[in-house]
Coordinates of C-alpha atoms in Angstrom, one line a residue:
M12 CA -13.4 -30.9 0.2
Q13 CA -9.7 -31.6 1.2
S14 CA -8.0 -28.5 2.3
Y15 CA -4.2 -28.1 1.3
N16 CA -1.6 -25.4 2.9
I17 CA -1.4 -23.7 -0.6
P18 CA 0.3 -20.4 -1.0
R19 CA -2.3 -17.8 -1.8
V20 CA -1.5 -14.5 -4.1
G21 CA -3.3 -11.1 -4.1
M22 CA -2.6 -8.2 -6.2
G23 CA -3.8 -4.6 -5.2
Y24 CA -3.6 -1.2 -7.1
D25 CA -4.1 2.1 -6.0
V26 CA -4.1 5.9 -7.2
H27 CA -4.6 9.4 -5.6
Q28 CA -4.3 12.8 -7.2
L29 CA -1.5 15.1 -6.2
V30 CA -2.7 18.2 -4.8
E31 CA -1.0 21.4 -2.9
G32 CA -1.4 21.8 0.6
R33 CA -1.1 18.0 1.7
D34 CA 2.0 16.1 2.8
L35 CA 3.3 13.4 0.7
W36 CA 2.9 10.1 2.4
L37 CA 4.5 6.7 0.6
G38 CA 5.3 3.3 2.2
G39 CA 4.6 5.1 5.7
I40 CA 7.3 7.7 5.5
K41 CA 6.8 11.5 4.4
I42 CA 8.6 12.6 1.7
E43 CA 9.2 16.4 0.9
H44 CA 7.6 17.5 -2.2
S45 CA 5.6 20.5 -3.2
K46 CA 2.3 18.3 -3.4
G47 CA 0.7 15.5 -1.5
L48 CA -1.8 13.1 -2.2
L49 CA -5.6 13.7 -1.8
G50 CA -7.7 11.2 0.0
H51 CA -9.7 10.5 2.9
S52 CA -7.0 8.7 4.8
D53 CA -3.4 10.0 4.4
A54 CA -3.6 8.7 0.6
D55 CA -0.5 6.7 1.0
V56 CA -0.7 4.8 -2.3
L57 CA 1.8 2.4 -1.7
I58 CA 0.5 1.2 1.8
H59 CA -3.1 0.9 0.3
A60 CA -1.9 -1.3 -2.6
I61 CA -0.3 -3.6 -0.4
C62 CA -3.4 -3.8 1.9
D63 CA -5.4 -4.5 -1.1
A64 CA -3.0 -7.2 -2.3
L65 CA -2.8 -8.6 1.2
L66 CA -6.6 -8.9 1.6
G67 CA -7.3 -10.3 -2.1
A68 CA -4.7 -13.2 -1.3
A69 CA -6.9 -14.1 2.0
N70 CA -10.3 -13.5 0.2
L71 CA -11.2 -10.7 2.6
R72 CA -12.7 -8.3 -0.1
D73 CA -11.0 -4.9 -0.2
I74 CA -9.4 -2.0 1.6
G75 CA -12.7 -0.1 1.1
Y76 CA -14.8 -2.5 2.5
H77 CA -13.1 -2.5 5.9
F78 CA -11.8 0.9 5.9
P79 CA -14.4 3.2 4.2
D80 CA -13.8 6.5 3.0
T81 CA -17.6 7.4 4.2
S82 CA -16.4 6.7 7.5
D83 CA -15.3 9.2 10.4
K84 CA -13.0 6.7 11.9
T85 CA -10.8 6.6 8.9
L86 CA -10.6 10.5 8.1
N87 CA -7.3 11.3 8.1
M88 CA -6.1 8.0 9.2
D89 CA -2.3 7.1 9.2
S90 CA -2.2 4.3 6.6
K91 CA 0.3 2.3 8.8
I92 CA -2.8 1.6 11.2
I93 CA -4.5 0.3 8.2
L94 CA -1.9 -1.9 7.2
K95 CA -1.3 -3.1 11.0
K96 CA -5.1 -3.9 11.2
T97 CA -4.9 -5.6 7.8
M98 CA -2.2 -7.8 9.2
Q99 CA -4.3 -8.7 12.2
L100 CA -7.4 -9.6 9.7
L101 CA -5.0 -12.0 8.0
A102 CA -3.7 -13.2 11.4
D103 CA -6.9 -13.8 12.7
K104 CA -7.6 -16.2 9.6
G105 CA -4.4 -18.2 10.0
Y106 CA -2.4 -16.6 7.2
V107 CA 1.3 -15.5 7.4
L108 CA 3.0 -13.3 5.0
G109 CA 5.4 -14.7 2.3
N110 CA 6.7 -11.8 0.4
I111 CA 5.4 -8.4 -1.1
D112 CA 6.3 -7.0 -4.4
A113 CA 5.3 -3.5 -5.1
T114 CA 5.9 -0.6 -7.8
V115 CA 5.0 2.9 -7.3
C116 CA 4.4 5.0 -10.5
A117 CA 5.6 8.7 -10.3
E118 CA 7.2 11.3 -12.1
H119 CA 8.4 13.4 -9.3
P120 CA 9.8 13.1 -6.6
K121 CA 12.3 10.8 -7.4
L122 CA 11.9 7.6 -5.1
N123 CA 14.6 5.6 -5.3
P124 CA 16.5 7.3 -2.5
H125 CA 13.4 6.7 -0.2
I126 CA 12.8 2.9 -0.7
P127 CA 15.4 1.8 2.2
A128 CA 13.2 4.0 4.6
M129 CA 9.9 2.7 3.2
K130 CA 11.2 -1.0 3.6
T131 CA 12.0 -0.5 7.2
C132 CA 9.0 1.3 8.1
L133 CA 6.7 -1.1 6.2
A134 CA 8.7 -4.2 7.8
H135 CA 8.3 -2.7 11.3
V136 CA 4.7 -2.4 10.9
I137 CA 4.2 -5.8 9.2
G138 CA 6.3 -7.7 11.4
C139 CA 8.3 -9.2 9.3
D140 CA 11.9 -8.9 7.5
E141 CA 13.0 -6.3 5.2
D142 CA 13.9 -9.1 2.5
Q143 CA 10.2 -10.2 2.4
I144 CA 9.3 -6.6 1.0
S145 CA 10.3 -5.5 -2.5
I146 CA 9.5 -1.7 -3.3
K147 CA 10.3 -0.5 -7.0
A148 CA 9.8 2.9 -8.4
T149 CA 9.3 3.7 -12.1
T150 CA 7.7 6.8 -14.2
T151 CA 5.3 6.7 -17.2
E152 CA 7.7 8.3 -19.3
K153 CA 5.4 11.4 -19.2
L154 CA 2.6 9.8 -20.4
G155 CA -0.8 9.6 -18.7
F156 CA -2.1 11.4 -15.5
T157 CA 1.1 10.3 -13.8
G158 CA 3.3 11.6 -16.5
R159 CA 1.4 15.0 -16.3
E160 CA 2.3 14.9 -12.4
E161 CA -1.6 15.0 -11.6
G162 CA -1.3 11.7 -9.5
I163 CA 0.7 8.8 -8.2
S164 CA -0.3 5.2 -8.4
A165 CA 1.1 1.9 -6.9
Y166 CA 0.7 -2.0 -7.6
A167 CA 1.5 -4.6 -5.0
V168 CA 1.1 -8.4 -5.2
A169 CA 1.5 -10.4 -1.8
L170 CA 2.2 -14.0 -1.1
I171 CA 0.6 -15.5 1.9
A172 CA 0.4 -19.0 3.2
K173 CA -1.6 -20.6 6.2
R174 CA 0.7 -21.0 9.4

């Protein structure tokens, strides 16, 4: 079978419950809020969705396969480390990033003021230009678990290609 250098796309999704007594980490930055996300790691839904999109594009399974929530090694892990290791998995397979497009769904806090800092942080961790990362924020108009402020979700699409 002939091999072509065809760009590959992957899609990621993550959701975590909002609880008191946890810091809120999104896009690698700490955001002041009365609640944080519950999870085995720091529960950064944006980074987790991005990692799943990248891993899916490279046909490398998912974040839970590489960073299981049953492992002591990943307990309270900074998701930036997960993203850095995900990028190494892609590099080991010969892929480079084209771009990432992500959306975070949350009623509160308002995220638009934090998007530039998230982009800067993620670009630094990934080793890419900020222009390769698009982050958008939306609400669910008070509908569902997000609307009731029970949790935050994130969606991401990533485009990769062989070097």
